[in-house]
XYZ file of C-alpha atoms in Angstrom:
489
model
C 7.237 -2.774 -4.074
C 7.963 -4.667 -7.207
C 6.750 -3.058 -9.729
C 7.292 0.333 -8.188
C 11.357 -0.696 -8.762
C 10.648 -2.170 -11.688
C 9.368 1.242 -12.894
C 11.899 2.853 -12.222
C 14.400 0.444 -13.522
C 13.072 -0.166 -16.996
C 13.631 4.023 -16.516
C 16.904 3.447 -16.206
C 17.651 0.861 -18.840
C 15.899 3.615 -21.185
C 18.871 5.975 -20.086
C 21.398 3.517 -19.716
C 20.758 2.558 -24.070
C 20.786 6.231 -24.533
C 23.880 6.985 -23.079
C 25.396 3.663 -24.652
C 24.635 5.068 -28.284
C 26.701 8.003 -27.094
C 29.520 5.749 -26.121
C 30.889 5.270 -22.545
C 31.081 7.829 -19.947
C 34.509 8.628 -18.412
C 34.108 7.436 -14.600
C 31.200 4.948 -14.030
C 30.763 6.802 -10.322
C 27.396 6.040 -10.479
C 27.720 3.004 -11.176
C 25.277 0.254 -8.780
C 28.105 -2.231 -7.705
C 28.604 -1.859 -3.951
C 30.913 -3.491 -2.243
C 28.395 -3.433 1.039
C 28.184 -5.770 4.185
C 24.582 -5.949 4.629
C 24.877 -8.660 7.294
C 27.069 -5.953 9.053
C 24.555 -2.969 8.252
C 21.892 -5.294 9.944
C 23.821 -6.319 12.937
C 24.514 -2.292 13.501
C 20.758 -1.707 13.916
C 20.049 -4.996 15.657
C 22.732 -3.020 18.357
C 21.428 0.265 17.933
C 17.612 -1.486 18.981
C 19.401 -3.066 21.893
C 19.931 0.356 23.777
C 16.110 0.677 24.012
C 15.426 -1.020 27.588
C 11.723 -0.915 27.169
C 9.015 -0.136 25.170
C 8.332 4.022 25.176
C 5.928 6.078 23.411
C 5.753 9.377 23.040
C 4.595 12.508 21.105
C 6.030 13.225 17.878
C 5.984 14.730 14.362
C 4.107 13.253 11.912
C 6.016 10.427 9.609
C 8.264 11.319 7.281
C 7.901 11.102 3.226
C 8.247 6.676 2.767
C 6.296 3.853 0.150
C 6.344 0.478 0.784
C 4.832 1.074 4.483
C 2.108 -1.462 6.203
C -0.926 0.841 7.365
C -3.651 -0.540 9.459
C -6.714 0.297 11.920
C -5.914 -1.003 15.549
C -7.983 -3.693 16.163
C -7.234 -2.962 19.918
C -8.794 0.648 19.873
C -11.354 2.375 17.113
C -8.876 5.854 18.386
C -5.968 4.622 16.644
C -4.112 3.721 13.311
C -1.006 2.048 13.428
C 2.228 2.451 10.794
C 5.251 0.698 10.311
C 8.446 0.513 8.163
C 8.606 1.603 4.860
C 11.733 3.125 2.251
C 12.164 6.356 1.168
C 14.579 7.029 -2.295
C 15.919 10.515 -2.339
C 17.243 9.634 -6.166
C 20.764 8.389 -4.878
C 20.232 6.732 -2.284
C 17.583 4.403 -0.306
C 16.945 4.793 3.346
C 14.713 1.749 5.258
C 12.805 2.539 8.464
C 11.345 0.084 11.038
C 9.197 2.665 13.172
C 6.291 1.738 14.551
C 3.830 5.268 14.818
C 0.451 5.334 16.194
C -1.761 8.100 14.881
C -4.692 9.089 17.422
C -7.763 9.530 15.755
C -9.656 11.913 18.421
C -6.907 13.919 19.458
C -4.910 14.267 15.650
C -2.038 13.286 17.175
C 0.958 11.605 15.785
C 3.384 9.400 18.562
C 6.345 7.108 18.057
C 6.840 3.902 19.614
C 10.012 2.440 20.576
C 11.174 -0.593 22.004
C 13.985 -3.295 22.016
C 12.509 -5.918 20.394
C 10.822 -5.038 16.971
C 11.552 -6.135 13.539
C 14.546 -4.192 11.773
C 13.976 -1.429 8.989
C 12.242 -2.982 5.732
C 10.165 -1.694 3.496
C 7.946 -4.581 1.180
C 6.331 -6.129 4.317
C 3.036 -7.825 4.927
C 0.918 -7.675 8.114
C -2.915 -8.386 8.831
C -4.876 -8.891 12.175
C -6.189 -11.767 13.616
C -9.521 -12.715 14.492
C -8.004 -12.795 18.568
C -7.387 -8.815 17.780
C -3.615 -9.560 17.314
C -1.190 -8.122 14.412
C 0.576 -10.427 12.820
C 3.706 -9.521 9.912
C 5.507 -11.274 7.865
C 8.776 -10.361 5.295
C 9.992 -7.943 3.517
C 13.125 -6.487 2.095
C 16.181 -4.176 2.770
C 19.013 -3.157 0.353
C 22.369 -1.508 0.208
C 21.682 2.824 -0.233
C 22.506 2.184 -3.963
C 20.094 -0.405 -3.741
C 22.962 -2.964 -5.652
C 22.501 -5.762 -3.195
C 19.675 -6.999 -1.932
C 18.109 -9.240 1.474
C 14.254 -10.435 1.697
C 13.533 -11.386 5.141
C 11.780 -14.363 6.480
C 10.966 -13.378 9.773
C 7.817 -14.000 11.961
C 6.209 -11.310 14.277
C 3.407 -10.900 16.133
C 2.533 -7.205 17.266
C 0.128 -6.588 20.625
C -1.691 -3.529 19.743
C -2.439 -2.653 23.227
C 0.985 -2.973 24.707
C 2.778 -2.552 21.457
C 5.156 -5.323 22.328
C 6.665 -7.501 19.558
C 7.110 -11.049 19.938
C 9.251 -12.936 17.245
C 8.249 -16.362 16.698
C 10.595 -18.616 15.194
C 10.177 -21.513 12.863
C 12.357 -23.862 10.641
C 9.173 -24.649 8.535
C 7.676 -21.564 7.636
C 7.345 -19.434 4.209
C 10.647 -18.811 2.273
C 12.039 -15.108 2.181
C 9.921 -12.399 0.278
C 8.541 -8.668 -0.517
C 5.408 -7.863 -2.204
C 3.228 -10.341 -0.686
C -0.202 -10.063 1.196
C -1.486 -11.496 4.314
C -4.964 -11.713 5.562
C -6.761 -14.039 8.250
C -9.800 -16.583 8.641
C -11.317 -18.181 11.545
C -7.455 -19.386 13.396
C -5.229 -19.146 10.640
C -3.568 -16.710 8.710
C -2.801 -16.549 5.146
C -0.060 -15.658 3.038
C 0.372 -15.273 -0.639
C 2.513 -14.598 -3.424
C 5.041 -11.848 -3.478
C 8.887 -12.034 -4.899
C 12.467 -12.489 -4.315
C 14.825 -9.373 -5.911
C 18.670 -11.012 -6.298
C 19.557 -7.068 -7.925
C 20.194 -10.129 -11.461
C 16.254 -11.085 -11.677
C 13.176 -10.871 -10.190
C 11.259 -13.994 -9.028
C 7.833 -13.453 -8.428
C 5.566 -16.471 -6.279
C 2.607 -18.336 -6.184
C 2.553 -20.442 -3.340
C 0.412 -20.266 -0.268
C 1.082 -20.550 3.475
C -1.541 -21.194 6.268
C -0.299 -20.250 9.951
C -2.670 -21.858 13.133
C -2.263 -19.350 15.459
C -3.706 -21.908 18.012
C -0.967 -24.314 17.269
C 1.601 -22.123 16.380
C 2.233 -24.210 13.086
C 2.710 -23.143 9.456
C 1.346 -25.407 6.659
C 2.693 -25.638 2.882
C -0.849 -26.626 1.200
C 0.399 -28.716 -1.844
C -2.134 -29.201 -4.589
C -2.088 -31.315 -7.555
C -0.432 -30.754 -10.610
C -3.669 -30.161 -12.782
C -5.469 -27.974 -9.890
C -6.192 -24.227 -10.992
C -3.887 -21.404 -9.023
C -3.535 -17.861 -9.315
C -0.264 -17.175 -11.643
C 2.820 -16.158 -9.835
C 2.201 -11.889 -8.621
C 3.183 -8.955 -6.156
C 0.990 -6.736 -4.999
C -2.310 -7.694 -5.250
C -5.618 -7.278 -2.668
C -6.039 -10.205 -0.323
C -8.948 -9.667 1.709
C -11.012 -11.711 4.639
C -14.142 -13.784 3.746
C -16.628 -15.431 5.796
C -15.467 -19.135 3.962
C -11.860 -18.157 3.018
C -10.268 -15.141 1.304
C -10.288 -13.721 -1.875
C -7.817 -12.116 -4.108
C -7.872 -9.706 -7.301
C -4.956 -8.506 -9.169
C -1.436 -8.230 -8.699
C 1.640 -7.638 -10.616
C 4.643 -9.602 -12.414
C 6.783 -9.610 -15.277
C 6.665 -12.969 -17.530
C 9.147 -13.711 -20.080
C 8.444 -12.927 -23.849
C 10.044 -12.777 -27.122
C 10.035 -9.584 -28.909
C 11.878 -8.402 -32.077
C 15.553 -6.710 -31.786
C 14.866 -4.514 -34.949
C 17.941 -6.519 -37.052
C 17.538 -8.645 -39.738
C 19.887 -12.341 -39.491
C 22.250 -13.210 -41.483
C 19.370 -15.487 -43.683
C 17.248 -12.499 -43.627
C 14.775 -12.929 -41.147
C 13.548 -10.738 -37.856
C 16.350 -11.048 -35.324
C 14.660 -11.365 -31.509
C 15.421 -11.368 -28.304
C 14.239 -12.361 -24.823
C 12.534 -9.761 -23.162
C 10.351 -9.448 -19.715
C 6.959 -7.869 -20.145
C 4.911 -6.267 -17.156
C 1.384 -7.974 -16.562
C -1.345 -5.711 -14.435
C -3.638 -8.594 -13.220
C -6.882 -8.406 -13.020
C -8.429 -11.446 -12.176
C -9.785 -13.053 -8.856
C -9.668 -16.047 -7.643
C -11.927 -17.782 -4.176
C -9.618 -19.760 -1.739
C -11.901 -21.758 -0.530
C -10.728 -23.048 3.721
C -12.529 -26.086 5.375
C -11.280 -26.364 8.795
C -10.725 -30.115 10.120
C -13.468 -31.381 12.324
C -13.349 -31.172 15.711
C -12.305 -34.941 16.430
C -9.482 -34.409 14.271
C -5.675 -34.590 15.051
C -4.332 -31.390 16.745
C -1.582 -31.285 13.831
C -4.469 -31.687 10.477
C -4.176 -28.868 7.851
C -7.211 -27.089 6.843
C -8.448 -28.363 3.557
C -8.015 -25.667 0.659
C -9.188 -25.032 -2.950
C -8.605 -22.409 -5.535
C -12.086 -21.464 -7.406
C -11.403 -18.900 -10.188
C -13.934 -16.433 -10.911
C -15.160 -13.930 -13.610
C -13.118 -10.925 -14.048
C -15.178 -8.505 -12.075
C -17.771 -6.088 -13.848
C -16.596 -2.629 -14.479
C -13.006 -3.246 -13.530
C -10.732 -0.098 -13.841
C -10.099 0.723 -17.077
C -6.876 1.084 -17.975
C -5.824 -1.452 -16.238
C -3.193 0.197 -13.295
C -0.630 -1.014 -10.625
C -0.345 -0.075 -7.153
C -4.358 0.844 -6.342
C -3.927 -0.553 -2.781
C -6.740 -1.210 -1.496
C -8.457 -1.841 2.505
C -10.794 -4.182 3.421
C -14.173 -2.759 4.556
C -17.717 -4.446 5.009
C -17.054 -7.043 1.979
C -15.642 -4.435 0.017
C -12.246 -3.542 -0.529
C -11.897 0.309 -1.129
C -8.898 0.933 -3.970
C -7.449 4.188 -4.581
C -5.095 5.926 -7.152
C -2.726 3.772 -9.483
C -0.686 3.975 -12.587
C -1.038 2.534 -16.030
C 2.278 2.729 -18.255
C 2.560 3.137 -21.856
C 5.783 2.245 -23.398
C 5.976 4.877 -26.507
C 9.199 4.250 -27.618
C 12.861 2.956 -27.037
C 13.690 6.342 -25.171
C 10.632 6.774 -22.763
C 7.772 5.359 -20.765
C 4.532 7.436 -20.511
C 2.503 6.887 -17.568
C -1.007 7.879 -16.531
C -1.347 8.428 -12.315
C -4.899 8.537 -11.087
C -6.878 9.776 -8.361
C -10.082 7.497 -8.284
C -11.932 6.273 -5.529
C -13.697 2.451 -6.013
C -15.071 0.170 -4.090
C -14.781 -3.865 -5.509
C -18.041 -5.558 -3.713
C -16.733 -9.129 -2.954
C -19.745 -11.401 -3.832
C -21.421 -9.126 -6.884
C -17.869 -9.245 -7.781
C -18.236 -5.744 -9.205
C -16.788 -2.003 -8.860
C -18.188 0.997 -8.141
C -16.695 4.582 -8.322
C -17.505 6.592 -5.202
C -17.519 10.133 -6.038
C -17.961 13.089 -2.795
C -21.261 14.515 -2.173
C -21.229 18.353 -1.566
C -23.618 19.216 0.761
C -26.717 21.395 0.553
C -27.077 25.027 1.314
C -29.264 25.426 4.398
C -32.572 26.974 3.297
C -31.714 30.401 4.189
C -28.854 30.746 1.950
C -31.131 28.917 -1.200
C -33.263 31.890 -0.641
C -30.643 34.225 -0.930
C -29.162 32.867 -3.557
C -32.786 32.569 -5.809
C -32.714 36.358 -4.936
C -30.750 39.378 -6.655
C -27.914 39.079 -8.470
C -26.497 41.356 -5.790
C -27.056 39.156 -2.988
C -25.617 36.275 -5.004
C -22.650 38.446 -5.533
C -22.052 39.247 -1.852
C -22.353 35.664 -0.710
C -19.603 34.490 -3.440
C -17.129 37.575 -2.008
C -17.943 36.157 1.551
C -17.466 32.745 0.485
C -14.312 33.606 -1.438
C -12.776 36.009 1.847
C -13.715 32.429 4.574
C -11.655 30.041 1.962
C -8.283 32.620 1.621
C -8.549 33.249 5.889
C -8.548 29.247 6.263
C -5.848 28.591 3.734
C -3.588 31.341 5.126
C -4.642 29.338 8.679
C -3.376 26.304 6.858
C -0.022 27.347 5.556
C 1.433 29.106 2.260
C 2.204 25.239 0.776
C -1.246 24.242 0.590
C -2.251 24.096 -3.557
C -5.954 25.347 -4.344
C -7.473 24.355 -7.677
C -10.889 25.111 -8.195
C -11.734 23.493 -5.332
C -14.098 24.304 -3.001
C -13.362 24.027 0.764
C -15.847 23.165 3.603
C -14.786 24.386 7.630
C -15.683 21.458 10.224
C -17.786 23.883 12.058
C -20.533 25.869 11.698
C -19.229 28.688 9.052
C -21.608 30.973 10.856
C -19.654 30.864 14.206
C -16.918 33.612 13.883
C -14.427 31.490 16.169
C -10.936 32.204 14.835
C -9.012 29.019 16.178
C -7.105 26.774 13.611
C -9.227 24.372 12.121
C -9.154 21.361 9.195
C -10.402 21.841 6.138
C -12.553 19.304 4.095
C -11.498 19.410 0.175
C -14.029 18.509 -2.358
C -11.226 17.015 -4.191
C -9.862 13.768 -3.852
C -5.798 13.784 -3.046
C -3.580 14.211 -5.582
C -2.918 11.387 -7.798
C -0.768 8.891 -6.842
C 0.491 4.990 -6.941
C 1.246 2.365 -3.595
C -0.284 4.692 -1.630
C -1.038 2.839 2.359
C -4.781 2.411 2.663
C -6.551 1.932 6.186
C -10.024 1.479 6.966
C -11.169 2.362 10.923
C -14.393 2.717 11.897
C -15.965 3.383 8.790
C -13.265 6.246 7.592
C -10.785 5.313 4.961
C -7.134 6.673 6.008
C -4.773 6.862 2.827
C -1.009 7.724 3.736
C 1.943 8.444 1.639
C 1.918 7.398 -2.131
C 4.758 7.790 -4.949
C 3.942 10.377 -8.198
C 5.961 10.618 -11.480
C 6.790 14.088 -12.939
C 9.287 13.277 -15.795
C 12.146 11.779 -14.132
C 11.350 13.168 -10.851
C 9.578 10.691 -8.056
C 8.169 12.881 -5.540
C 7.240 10.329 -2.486
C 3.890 12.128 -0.198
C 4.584 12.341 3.775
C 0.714 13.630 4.108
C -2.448 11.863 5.512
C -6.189 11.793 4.772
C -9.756 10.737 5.667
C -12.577 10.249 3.607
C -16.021 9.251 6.008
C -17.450 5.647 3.542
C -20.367 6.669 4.967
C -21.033 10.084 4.185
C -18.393 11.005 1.433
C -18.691 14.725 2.060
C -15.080 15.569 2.062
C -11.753 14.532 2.247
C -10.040 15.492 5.447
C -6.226 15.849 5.710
């Protein structure tokens, strides 16, 4: 996403003024200038997706490590959550994927989908449902491994969850190229946002608004007038359904400003210089959608209106970038994020988080959720209101269940003072393999891919920081909305 790059390469400048202060390095091998042929990189995989004959799905290991994915709940079966695309940067190079996974809820299975006709690896990509239980996606990017050259895509798909075909539909009239941007639906139509174009020289970031009739198979450019209120241009904000429209809260950009170089001019004033600073949003903003009447030409736009509201009560404080969030019963459920702090020419500190909120739509308002443990059947209260002995025995029990489940689990798995739950009744002296629920949330993180299915949040994947090492999560887990007793990987 944009500001996850733009992270990294205000990083980079950092270094880059460093090393210029030592004078120039000898070879300039790492240098960013490719001389690629990404028209010719794309028409390789458009030929390598050719040799697929038809769609095939099997069983398979679980993703690997990627950001920048599109998670969602299959609106053609509560059993499944489907994933697709994403990037993955190893520190040298960038690698772009376009497969489509479906994860199978009941049986905790992972399986890969493949078929000849499906967009080609990007990472940046939008894609919603529609109200006729269809997937619809839009966008994205790909880049050179270096990442020196850049190309957003344009491209129009809609994805049959059922059948998993893709069907590409084409249009002369539709939204321009773009990354970052969000999609969500109402009534027929669906709606696109926002988002930016990368040239590798600047980033442009957007503002304008596309409406697709999925009836009518027609895009439409709502044009307002000059004076009307909009959201600013942004990437990576929350775009969620509502029963009259959408709303939206947040995002990210960079605007220009004018800061001071730290050299006095020749008549003795404060030298400056153009600089761009990173804005976290946080407002919202209504779109308002009135749907032509029925007597109406087939061809008439719906009638839209931006309404800006209050910034929302209890909004997170610091403010953060990339807390995705899903769309659940009016609420949109946000987790992790990262708010930087700029401490001085050579570095950028930054704060990762691990908290859970929901943002209720129409008390425009956010809540943390925290876990609820839960209680200690009666029998064990009375043991433990009983001899310090007894109390003592239970703990070493306790204690010897949690190390025979983690060594179940695997050496890799971290514990920190955290206590662990079995699925099943810990009574039951079964010895078969068996998830744990953590009373922790997941480690802290930023753009991690948030899915809501039948009332259990899914969160996949997510970037962390650790000095100027980007470790990029490949795990998955569930938290129940309902209950909140756990979190599940």
């Amino acid at each position: 996403t944009a500001e996850q790059k733009v992270r990294v390469a205000a990083k980079r400048d950092k270094k880059a003024t460093q090393k210029e202060k030592k004078g120039r390095s000898k070879g300039a091998v790492d240098s960013d200038a490719e001389d690629v042929d990404l028209e010719a990189i794309r028409a390789e995989y458009e030929q390598q997706q050719a040799q697929f004959l038809k769609i095939t799905e099997s069983s398979c290991e679980p993703p690997s490590a990627r950001t920048s994915a599109t998670l969602i709940g299959s609106p053609s079966s509560s059993r499944e959550i489907l994933l697709f695309g994403g990037e993955y940067f190893n520190g040298a190079l960038a690698t772009f994927f376009n497969d489509l996974f479906v994860y199978v809820i009941d049986k905790d299975e992972w399986r890969k989908v493949t078929s000849p006709n499906s967009p080609l690896p990007r990472s940046g990509h939008a894609w919603t449902r529609s109200t006729a239980g269809d997937i619809y996606l839009f966008g994205g990017e790909f880049s050179s491994p270096k990442q020196g050259t850049f190309y957003h895509y344009n491209d129009f798909w809609k994805l049959d969850p059922s059948s998993r075909e893709w069907t590409r539909y084409e249009s002369k009239k539709g939204p321009p190229a773009r990354s970052g941007h969000r999609m969500t639906y109402f009534k027929r139509y669906i709606i696109l946002f926002g988002g930016f174009q990368d040239t590798s020289q600047q980033t442009k970031y957007l503002q304008d608004l596309w409406i697709y009739d999925t009836h009518h198979y027609t895009w439409y450019n709502p044009v307002l007038p000059p004076a009307t209120q909009k959201p600013d241009p942004r990437s990576s904000f929350s775009l969620h359904p509502h029963e009259a429209g959408a709303v939206l809260y947040g995002g990210y950009s960079r605007v220009k400003t004018t800061a001071t170089a730290g050299k006095q001019t020749k008549s003795g004033g404060q030298a400056s210089r153009s600089v761009l600073r990173p804005v976290v949003h946080q407002d919202t903003w209504f779109l308002r959608i009135t749907q032509p009447s029925a007597d109406a030409p087939a061809n008439t736009p719906p009638t839209i209106r931006w309404e800006r509201r209050k910034k929302p009560v209890n909004s997170p404080n610091p403010s953060r970038a990339g807390a995705t969030q899903a769309y659940h019963k009016g609420r949109g459920i946000a987790f992790g994020g990262v708010h930087d702090v700029e401490e001085s020419e050579e570095g950028i500190n930054s704060e990762f988080f691990d908290h859970l909120l929901a943002w209720n739509v129409e008390r425009n308002r956010f809540f943390q959720l925290a876990l609820r443990r839960p209680r200690a059947p009666a029998k064990r209260q009375a043991d433990e209101r009983g001899s310090k002995k007894g109390r003592g025995k239970l703990d070493e029990e306790e204690l010897l269940r949690n190390l025979a489940a983690l060594e179940t689990k695997g050496s890799h798995q971290t514990v920190d003072n955290t206590m662990e739950q079995r699925i099943d009744d810990p009574e039951v002296g079964t010895a078969r393999p068996e998830k744990l629920k953590l009373f922790a949330m997941p480690h802290p993180r930023f753009n991690a891919q948030l899915a809501v299915q039948d009332d259990v949040l899914y969160i996949f994947g997510g970037t962390y920081e650790q000095g100027d090492h980007e470790h990029t999560f490949d795990e998955m887990w569930a938290i129940d909305l309902g209950k909140l007793d756990g979190v599940q990987e």
